[in-house]
CSV table of C-alpha atoms in Angstrom, one decimal:
chain,number,residue,atom,x,y,z
D,284,MET,CA,2.0,23.9,6.7
D,285,ASP,CA,1.2,22.5,10.1
D,286,ASN,CA,3.5,20.1,11.8
D,287,GLU,CA,6.0,20.1,8.9
D,288,PRO,CA,9.6,21.4,8.9
D,289,THR,CA,10.0,24.7,7.1
D,290,GLU,CA,13.8,24.7,6.9
D,291,PRO,CA,15.8,23.0,4.1
D,292,ARG,CA,17.8,19.8,4.7
D,293,ASN,CA,21.0,20.4,6.7
D,294,ILE,CA,23.6,18.9,4.3
D,295,VAL,CA,27.2,19.8,5.3
D,296,LEU,CA,30.4,19.0,3.4
D,297,LYS,CA,33.8,18.8,5.0
D,298,LEU,CA,36.3,20.1,2.6
D,299,ARG,CA,39.9,18.9,2.3
D,300,ASP,CA,41.2,22.0,4.2
D,301,GLY,CA,38.9,21.1,7.1
D,302,ALA,CA,36.3,23.8,6.4
D,303,LEU,CA,32.6,23.1,6.4
D,304,LYS,CA,30.2,24.0,3.6
D,305,ARG,CA,26.5,23.7,3.6
D,306,ILE,CA,24.9,22.8,0.3
D,307,SER,CA,21.3,22.3,-1.1
D,308,GLU,CA,19.9,18.9,-2.1
D,309,LEU,CA,19.6,20.4,-5.6
D,310,TYR,CA,23.4,20.9,-5.8
D,311,ALA,CA,24.7,19.4,-9.0
D,312,SER,CA,27.3,17.1,-7.2
D,313,TYR,CA,24.9,16.0,-4.4
D,314,ASP,CA,24.1,12.6,-5.9
D,315,ALA,CA,27.8,11.8,-6.6
D,316,LEU,CA,28.9,12.9,-3.1
D,317,GLN,CA,26.1,10.9,-1.4
D,318,TYR,CA,26.2,7.8,-3.6
D,319,PRO,CA,29.8,7.4,-4.8
D,320,ILE,CA,29.2,3.7,-5.7
D,321,VAL,CA,26.2,4.6,-7.9
D,322,PHE,CA,28.0,7.5,-9.5
D,323,PRO,CA,31.7,6.4,-9.5
D,324,TYR,CA,32.8,9.0,-12.0
D,325,GLY,CA,31.4,12.0,-10.1
D,326,THR,CA,28.8,12.7,-12.8
D,327,ASP,CA,26.6,15.7,-12.0
D,328,GLY,CA,23.1,15.0,-10.9
D,329,TYR,CA,19.9,17.0,-11.1
D,330,THR,CA,19.9,20.8,-11.1
D,331,ILE,CA,17.1,23.2,-11.7
D,332,HIS,CA,18.8,24.4,-14.9
D,333,LEU,CA,18.5,21.1,-16.8
D,334,VAL,CA,16.6,21.3,-20.1
D,335,ALA,CA,14.8,18.4,-21.7
D,336,ARG,CA,15.8,17.0,-25.0
D,337,THR,CA,13.2,15.2,-27.1
D,338,ALA,CA,13.3,13.0,-30.2
D,339,THR,CA,11.2,15.6,-32.1
D,340,GLY,CA,13.8,18.3,-31.4
D,341,LYS,CA,11.5,20.4,-29.3
D,342,ASP,CA,14.0,21.4,-26.6
D,343,GLY,CA,13.8,24.2,-24.1
D,344,GLN,CA,11.3,22.8,-21.6
D,345,LYS,CA,12.5,22.5,-18.1
D,346,LEU,CA,13.3,19.0,-16.9
D,347,THR,CA,11.6,18.0,-13.7
D,348,GLN,CA,13.2,15.8,-11.0
D,349,LEU,CA,10.6,13.2,-11.6
D,350,GLN,CA,11.5,12.9,-15.2
D,351,TYR,CA,15.2,13.0,-14.5
D,352,TYR,CA,15.2,10.2,-11.9
D,353,SER,CA,12.6,8.1,-13.8
D,354,TYR,CA,15.1,8.0,-16.6
D,355,HIS,CA,17.9,6.8,-14.3
D,356,ILE,CA,16.0,4.0,-12.7
D,357,VAL,CA,14.2,2.7,-15.8
D,358,VAL,CA,14.9,-0.9,-16.8
D,359,ARG,CA,17.5,-1.1,-19.5
D,360,GLU,CA,20.7,-2.9,-20.3
D,361,GLY,CA,23.7,-1.6,-18.4
D,362,ASN,CA,21.8,0.3,-15.7
D,363,HIS,CA,23.7,-0.8,-12.6
D,364,ILE,CA,21.6,1.2,-10.1
D,365,ARG,CA,19.0,-1.5,-10.1
D,366,GLN,CA,21.6,-4.0,-8.7
D,367,MET,CA,22.4,-2.0,-5.6
D,368,ARG,CA,19.9,-3.8,-3.4
D,369,ARG,CA,19.4,-1.8,-0.1
D,370,LEU,CA,21.4,1.1,-1.5
D,371,PHE,CA,18.9,1.2,-4.4
D,372,GLN,CA,16.0,1.4,-1.9
D,373,GLN,CA,17.8,4.2,0.0
D,374,PHE,CA,18.4,6.0,-3.2
D,375,LEU,CA,14.7,5.8,-4.1
D,376,VAL,CA,13.6,7.2,-0.7
D,377,ASP,CA,16.1,10.0,-1.0
D,378,VAL,CA,14.9,10.9,-4.5
D,379,TYR,CA,11.3,10.8,-3.4
D,380,SER,CA,12.0,13.2,-0.5
D,381,LYS,CA,13.8,15.6,-2.9
D,382,ILE,CA,10.9,15.6,-5.3
D,383,GLU,CA,8.3,16.2,-2.5
D,384,ALA,CA,10.5,19.0,-1.1
D,385,GLU,CA,10.6,20.7,-4.5
D,386,ARG,CA,6.8,20.4,-4.8
D,387,LEU,CA,6.2,21.8,-1.3
D,388,GLY,CA,8.7,24.6,-2.0
D,389,PHE,CA,6.8,25.6,-5.1
D,390,ILE,CA,3.5,25.7,-3.1
D,391,ARG,CA,5.1,27.8,-0.4
D,392,ARG,CA,6.5,30.3,-2.9
D,393,GLU,CA,3.3,30.5,-5.0
D,394,GLN,CA,0.8,31.1,-2.2
D,395,LYS,CA,-0.5,34.3,-3.8
D,396,THR,CA,-1.0,32.5,-7.1
D,397,LEU,CA,-2.9,29.7,-5.4
D,398,LEU,CA,-5.1,32.3,-3.6
D,399,ALA,CA,-4.3,31.0,-0.2
D,400,ASP,CA,-5.2,34.3,1.4
D,401,ASN,CA,-8.8,33.7,0.5
D,402,TYR,CA,-9.2,30.6,2.7
D,403,GLY,CA,-11.5,30.9,5.7
D,404,ASN,CA,-9.1,29.4,8.2
D,405,LEU,CA,-6.7,32.3,7.7
D,406,ARG,CA,-9.4,34.8,8.4
D,407,ASP,CA,-10.4,32.8,11.5
D,408,ILE,CA,-6.8,33.1,12.8
D,409,LEU,CA,-6.8,36.9,12.2
D,410,MET,CA,-10.0,37.2,14.2
D,411,ALA,CA,-8.6,35.1,17.0
D,412,SER,CA,-5.5,37.3,17.2
D,413,ASP,CA,-7.6,40.5,17.4
D,414,GLY,CA,-6.9,41.3,13.7
D,415,ASP,CA,-3.2,42.0,14.3
D,416,PRO,CA,-1.2,40.3,11.4
D,417,ARG,CA,2.0,40.5,13.5
D,418,ASN,CA,0.6,37.8,15.7
D,419,VAL,CA,0.1,35.4,12.8
D,420,GLY,CA,2.9,33.2,11.5
D,421,GLN,CA,3.3,32.5,7.8
D,422,ARG,CA,0.7,29.8,7.1
D,423,VAL,CA,1.1,27.6,4.0
D,424,VAL,CA,-2.1,26.2,2.7
D,425,LEU,CA,-1.8,23.0,0.7
D,426,PRO,CA,-4.2,22.8,-2.3
D,427,ALA,CA,-6.6,19.9,-2.6
D,428,THR,CA,-4.6,18.5,-5.5
D,429,TYR,CA,-1.6,17.8,-3.3
D,430,THR,CA,-1.7,14.1,-2.5
D,431,GLY,CA,-1.7,13.5,1.3
D,432,GLY,CA,-2.6,17.0,2.2
D,433,PRO,CA,-5.4,17.7,4.8
D,434,ARG,CA,-7.8,19.0,2.1
D,435,TRP,CA,-7.1,16.1,-0.2
D,436,MET,CA,-7.8,13.7,2.7
D,437,HIS,CA,-11.0,15.5,3.5
D,438,GLU,CA,-12.2,15.2,-0.1
D,439,ARG,CA,-11.5,11.4,-0.1
D,440,GLN,CA,-13.4,11.0,3.1
D,441,SER,CA,-16.3,13.0,1.8
D,442,ASP,CA,-16.4,11.0,-1.4
D,443,ALA,CA,-16.6,7.8,0.5
D,444,MET,CA,-19.4,9.0,2.7
D,445,ALA,CA,-21.3,10.1,-0.4
D,446,TYR,CA,-21.2,6.6,-1.7
D,447,VAL,CA,-23.0,5.4,1.4
D,448,ARG,CA,-25.6,8.1,1.3
D,449,CYS,CA,-26.4,7.4,-2.4
D,450,MET,CA,-26.1,3.6,-2.6
D,451,GLY,CA,-26.3,2.3,1.0
D,452,ARG,CA,-23.9,-0.1,2.6
D,453,PRO,CA,-21.4,-2.0,0.5
D,454,ASP,CA,-21.9,-5.7,-0.5
D,455,PHE,CA,-18.4,-7.1,-0.7
D,456,PHE,CA,-15.1,-6.4,1.1
D,457,ILE,CA,-12.1,-7.7,-0.8
D,458,THR,CA,-8.4,-7.5,0.3
D,459,MET,CA,-5.7,-8.3,-2.3
D,460,THR,CA,-2.1,-8.7,-1.1
D,461,THR,CA,1.1,-8.9,-3.3
D,462,ASN,CA,2.6,-12.3,-3.7
D,463,PRO,CA,6.4,-11.8,-4.1
D,464,LYS,CA,6.6,-15.2,-5.8
D,465,TRP,CA,4.5,-14.2,-8.7
D,466,VAL,CA,6.0,-15.5,-12.0
D,467,GLU,CA,6.0,-11.9,-13.4
D,468,VAL,CA,8.2,-10.8,-10.5
D,469,GLN,CA,10.6,-13.7,-10.4
D,470,GLN,CA,11.2,-13.6,-14.2
D,471,ASN,CA,12.3,-9.9,-14.1
D,472,LEU,CA,14.8,-10.2,-11.2
D,473,LEU,CA,18.5,-10.1,-12.0
D,474,PRO,CA,20.8,-13.0,-11.0
D,475,GLY,CA,21.2,-13.1,-7.2
D,476,GLN,CA,18.3,-10.7,-6.5
D,477,GLU,CA,15.4,-11.3,-4.2
D,478,ALA,CA,11.9,-9.8,-4.6
D,479,HIS,CA,12.5,-7.3,-1.8
D,480,ASP,CA,15.6,-5.9,-3.7
D,481,ARG,CA,13.3,-4.6,-6.5
D,482,PRO,CA,10.4,-2.6,-5.1
D,483,ASP,CA,9.9,-1.1,-8.6
D,484,ILE,CA,9.1,-4.5,-10.1
D,485,ILE,CA,6.8,-5.4,-7.2
D,486,VAL,CA,4.6,-2.3,-7.5
D,487,ARG,CA,4.4,-2.5,-11.3
D,488,VAL,CA,3.3,-6.1,-11.2
D,489,PHE,CA,0.8,-5.4,-8.4
D,490,ARG,CA,-0.6,-2.5,-10.4
D,491,GLN,CA,-1.3,-4.8,-13.4
D,492,LYS,CA,-2.8,-7.5,-11.2
D,493,HIS,CA,-5.0,-5.0,-9.4
D,494,LYS,CA,-6.2,-3.6,-12.8
D,495,LYS,CA,-7.1,-7.1,-13.9
D,496,LEU,CA,-9.0,-7.8,-10.7
D,497,MET,CA,-11.1,-4.6,-11.2
D,498,GLU,CA,-11.8,-5.7,-14.8
D,499,LEU,CA,-13.1,-9.0,-13.6
D,500,LEU,CA,-15.3,-7.4,-11.0
D,501,LYS,CA,-16.7,-5.0,-13.6
D,502,LYS,CA,-17.4,-8.1,-15.8
D,503,ARG,CA,-20.0,-9.4,-13.3
D,504,ALA,CA,-17.7,-11.6,-11.2
D,505,PHE,CA,-20.1,-11.1,-8.3
D,506,GLY,CA,-23.0,-9.6,-10.3
D,507,THR,CA,-23.6,-6.2,-11.9
D,508,MET,CA,-21.4,-3.7,-10.1
D,509,ARG,CA,-22.9,-0.3,-9.4
D,510,ALA,CA,-19.9,1.3,-7.8
D,511,PHE,CA,-16.5,0.5,-6.2
D,512,LEU,CA,-14.1,2.1,-3.8
D,513,TYR,CA,-10.5,1.1,-3.0
D,514,THR,CA,-7.4,2.2,-1.3
D,515,ILE,CA,-3.8,0.9,-1.6
D,516,GLU,CA,-1.4,0.8,1.3
D,517,TYR,CA,1.9,-0.7,2.0
D,518,GLN,CA,2.9,-3.2,4.7
D,519,LYS,CA,5.9,-2.6,6.8
D,520,ARG,CA,8.0,-4.9,4.7
D,521,GLY,CA,7.1,-2.9,1.6
D,522,LEU,CA,4.4,-5.1,-0.1
D,523,PRO,CA,1.4,-3.2,-1.4
D,524,HIS,CA,-2.1,-4.5,-0.8
D,525,ALA,CA,-5.5,-3.1,-1.8
D,526,HIS,CA,-8.8,-2.9,0.2
D,527,ILE,CA,-11.8,-2.9,-2.1
D,528,LEU,CA,-15.5,-2.3,-1.5
D,529,ILE,CA,-18.0,-3.0,-4.2
D,530,TRP,CA,-21.7,-2.3,-4.5
D,531,VAL,CA,-23.9,-4.6,-6.7
D,532,THR,CA,-27.5,-4.2,-8.0
D,533,PRO,CA,-30.3,-5.4,-5.6
D,534,GLU,CA,-31.1,-8.4,-7.7
D,535,ASP,CA,-27.5,-9.6,-7.5
D,536,LYS,CA,-27.1,-9.3,-3.8
D,537,VAL,CA,-26.0,-12.6,-2.3
D,538,LYS,CA,-28.7,-14.3,-0.3
D,539,PRO,CA,-27.8,-16.1,2.9
D,540,GLU,CA,-28.5,-19.6,1.5
D,541,LYS,CA,-26.1,-18.9,-1.4
D,542,ILE,CA,-23.1,-17.5,0.5
D,543,ASP,CA,-21.3,-20.9,0.4
D,544,MET,CA,-21.5,-20.8,-3.4
D,545,VAL,CA,-19.5,-17.5,-3.5
D,546,ILE,CA,-17.2,-17.6,-0.4
D,547,SER,CA,-15.5,-20.6,1.2
D,548,ALA,CA,-13.7,-20.8,4.6
D,549,GLU,CA,-12.6,-24.4,4.3
D,550,ILE,CA,-9.6,-26.3,3.1
D,551,PRO,CA,-10.2,-28.1,-0.2
D,552,ASP,CA,-9.7,-31.8,-0.7
D,553,LYS,CA,-6.1,-32.4,-1.6
D,554,GLU,CA,-6.9,-35.5,-3.7
D,555,GLN,CA,-9.7,-33.9,-5.7
D,556,ASP,CA,-8.2,-30.4,-6.2
D,557,PRO,CA,-4.5,-30.4,-5.4
D,558,GLU,CA,-3.9,-27.0,-7.0
D,559,LEU,CA,-6.6,-25.1,-5.0
D,560,HIS,CA,-5.5,-27.0,-1.8
D,561,MET,CA,-1.9,-25.8,-2.4
D,562,MET,CA,-3.0,-22.1,-2.9
D,563,VAL,CA,-5.2,-22.1,0.2
D,564,MET,CA,-2.4,-23.6,2.4
D,565,ALA,CA,0.1,-21.0,0.9
D,566,HIS,CA,-2.0,-17.9,1.1
D,567,MET,CA,-5.3,-18.3,3.1
D,568,ILE,CA,-4.1,-19.7,6.4
D,569,HIS,CA,-4.0,-17.3,9.3
D,570,GLY,CA,-1.1,-17.7,11.7
D,571,PRO,CA,-1.3,-20.1,13.4
D,572,CYS,CA,-1.3,-18.0,16.5
D,573,GLY,CA,-2.5,-18.3,20.1
D,574,ASN,CA,-1.3,-21.4,21.9
D,575,LEU,CA,0.6,-22.6,18.8
D,576,ASN,CA,2.5,-19.3,18.4
D,577,GLN,CA,2.4,-16.6,21.1
D,578,ASN,CA,4.9,-14.5,19.1
D,579,SER,CA,2.6,-14.0,16.1
D,580,PRO,CA,2.2,-10.4,15.1
D,581,CYS,CA,-1.6,-10.6,15.5
D,582,MET,CA,-1.3,-11.4,19.2
D,583,LYS,CA,-2.5,-8.5,21.5
D,584,ASP,CA,-2.7,-9.2,25.3
D,585,ARG,CA,-2.1,-12.9,24.6
D,586,LYS,CA,-5.2,-13.0,22.3
D,587,CYS,CA,-5.5,-12.9,18.5
D,588,SER,CA,-6.7,-9.5,17.4
D,589,LYS,CA,-8.4,-11.2,14.4
D,590,ASP,CA,-10.4,-13.6,16.6
D,591,PHE,CA,-8.7,-16.8,15.4
D,592,PRO,CA,-9.1,-19.7,15.6
D,593,LYS,CA,-12.7,-19.5,14.4
D,594,PRO,CA,-15.4,-21.9,15.8
D,595,PHE,CA,-16.5,-24.9,13.8
D,596,LEU,CA,-19.9,-24.5,12.2
D,597,GLN,CA,-22.1,-27.0,10.3
D,598,SER,CA,-23.7,-24.2,8.2
D,599,THR,CA,-23.1,-20.5,7.5
D,600,GLU,CA,-24.8,-18.1,9.9
D,601,GLN,CA,-25.4,-14.3,9.9
D,602,GLY,CA,-23.1,-12.8,12.5
D,603,ASN,CA,-23.8,-10.0,14.9
D,604,ASP,CA,-21.2,-7.7,13.4
D,605,SER,CA,-22.7,-7.7,9.9
D,606,TYR,CA,-20.1,-10.3,8.7
D,607,PRO,CA,-21.4,-13.9,8.2
D,608,LYS,CA,-20.0,-16.8,10.2
D,609,TYR,CA,-18.9,-19.1,7.5
D,610,ARG,CA,-19.3,-22.9,7.5
D,611,ARG,CA,-16.2,-24.6,8.9
D,612,LEU,CA,-16.6,-28.4,9.2
D,613,LYS,CA,-14.8,-30.5,11.8
D,614,PRO,CA,-12.4,-33.2,10.5
D,615,GLU,CA,-14.7,-35.8,12.0
D,616,ASP,CA,-17.7,-34.3,10.2
D,617,GLY,CA,-16.1,-34.3,6.8
D,618,GLY,CA,-13.8,-31.3,7.0
D,619,TYR,CA,-10.3,-31.5,5.5
D,620,THR,CA,-6.9,-30.6,7.1
D,621,GLY,CA,-3.6,-29.4,5.8
D,622,GLU,CA,0.0,-29.0,6.8
D,623,ILE,CA,2.0,-25.9,7.0
D,624,LYS,CA,5.6,-25.3,8.1
D,625,MET,CA,6.2,-22.9,11.0
D,626,ARG,CA,8.9,-22.1,13.5
D,627,GLN,CA,8.5,-23.0,17.1
D,628,GLN,CA,11.2,-22.4,19.7
D,629,GLY,CA,13.7,-21.8,17.0
D,630,LYS,CA,12.9,-25.1,15.2
D,631,ARG,CA,11.1,-25.7,11.9
D,632,VAL,CA,8.1,-27.9,12.5
D,633,VAL,CA,5.1,-29.2,10.4
D,634,GLN,CA,1.8,-28.1,11.9
D,635,VAL,CA,-1.6,-29.7,11.0
D,636,VAL,CA,-4.3,-27.0,10.7
D,637,THR,CA,-8.1,-27.3,10.4
D,638,ASN,CA,-10.8,-25.1,8.9
D,639,GLN,CA,-10.6,-22.9,12.0
D,640,TRP,CA,-7.6,-21.1,10.6
D,641,VAL,CA,-8.8,-20.5,7.0
D,642,VAL,CA,-9.4,-16.9,5.9
D,643,PRO,CA,-12.5,-16.6,3.7
D,644,TYR,CA,-11.8,-16.6,0.0
D,645,ASN,CA,-13.4,-17.0,-3.4
D,646,PRO,CA,-12.0,-20.0,-5.3
D,647,PHE,CA,-12.3,-18.4,-8.7
D,648,LEU,CA,-10.3,-15.3,-7.7
D,649,LEU,CA,-7.7,-17.3,-5.8
D,650,ARG,CA,-7.0,-19.4,-8.9
D,651,GLN,CA,-6.8,-16.3,-11.0
D,652,PHE,CA,-4.3,-14.4,-8.9
D,653,ASN,CA,-2.4,-16.9,-6.7
D,654,CYS,CA,-2.1,-14.6,-3.8
D,655,HIS,CA,-3.8,-13.7,-0.5
D,656,ILE,CA,-7.2,-12.4,-1.7
D,657,ASN,CA,-9.7,-12.2,1.1
D,658,VAL,CA,-13.4,-12.0,0.0
D,659,GLU,CA,-16.2,-11.4,2.5
D,660,ILE,CA,-19.9,-10.5,2.4
D,661,CYS,CA,-20.1,-7.0,3.9
D,662,SER,CA,-23.0,-4.9,5.1
D,663,SER,CA,-21.5,-2.7,7.7
D,664,ILE,CA,-20.6,1.0,7.7
D,665,LYS,CA,-17.4,0.1,9.6
D,666,SER,CA,-15.9,-1.1,6.3
D,667,ILE,CA,-16.0,2.4,4.9
D,668,LYS,CA,-14.3,3.8,8.0
D,669,TYR,CA,-11.7,1.0,7.8
D,670,ILE,CA,-10.8,1.9,4.2
D,671,THR,CA,-10.7,5.7,4.6
D,672,MET,CA,-8.8,5.4,7.8
D,673,TYR,CA,-5.6,4.6,5.9
D,674,VAL,CA,-5.8,7.5,3.5
D,675,THR,CA,-6.9,10.1,6.1
D,676,LYS,CA,-4.9,9.2,9.2
D,677,GLY,CA,-1.7,10.9,7.9
D,678,THR,CA,1.8,9.5,7.7
D,679,ASP,CA,3.3,7.2,10.4
D,680,GLN,CA,5.4,9.0,12.9
D,681,THR,CA,7.6,8.1,15.8
D,682,VAL,CA,9.3,10.0,18.6
D,683,PHE,CA,12.8,9.0,19.7
D,684,GLU,CA,15.7,10.4,21.6
D,685,LEU,CA,19.4,10.1,21.0
D,686,GLN,CA,21.9,10.3,23.9
């Protein structure tokens, strides 16, 4: 497998007599040695010899690592692992790496069963090396079913391009981001816990919310949906969010004069609709950045990478980049303002913002999900590339040096 380590993890124990011993991550006592707080009694962890026990009495089937650790982190009374905060997150990452290492090890050992020798790229290498097998290293070919592999990524990219060839450009681009203050998340936290202490709860709640959103879209929220495409990624702070493209029937396409009935980029009146006003101020305000906050993450070369603040407009116009320029009224022309709290020079201040800072949204969906849910009219092929970029670019990597 290209650009991946082929050696097992270098786990070394220092014995009481001073001697060193190298062990595998599948060693029965690895979990107890690595996490003595989680396993205070030195209980053996996972080994490849564990056998599953079922309620029906059908024993004898090998227990996988995924099944074993899923049992240990499941929500039940007396399970103290979920109360370990950052150690719990480290434990999850360690477990995930062990599971993936076992899967990759199986693929590496079963290359003949997976018919890897029949792939054309291996024959190309043999031809490039004058047909001498001694000049070729051991190449491991990942099957298309392995999530994140090169062939898996190529299939996802090809599927997305097939949508465009068959149905043309998409009609709506929707972005849905997790709200850690969702009631479903807060109600399931243990005393003293914050949302970031329980990534398992966050992803489960987000999954249910995302399924509900897709059900609403299929039930003609924006018309009869012909097809949809989405990808889910994670922010650096761990919150998942989804990018969704949908295609609707030609008769349901939004005409320019009706865009304002579907999408708004303005702050609602606080007196007439206080609930929607609160949600817009909490979830749909960008920044502020620029002169108000040069340290905002969106700032690149002292300029907002998202082109905020947007210009005021009396009516919605079709933009040059296939995205409309939505109506944003000035305060003196009837537009409303709102207040947000932000930090400036180490102090907490209240900043008044106008419609220039509003991210386009659909009022119905914003009420339904109470989170950042950006909805835009889309007719550009760039949106397909934007979505598939996240699932085909590979994992994030960094280069560092220790001295």
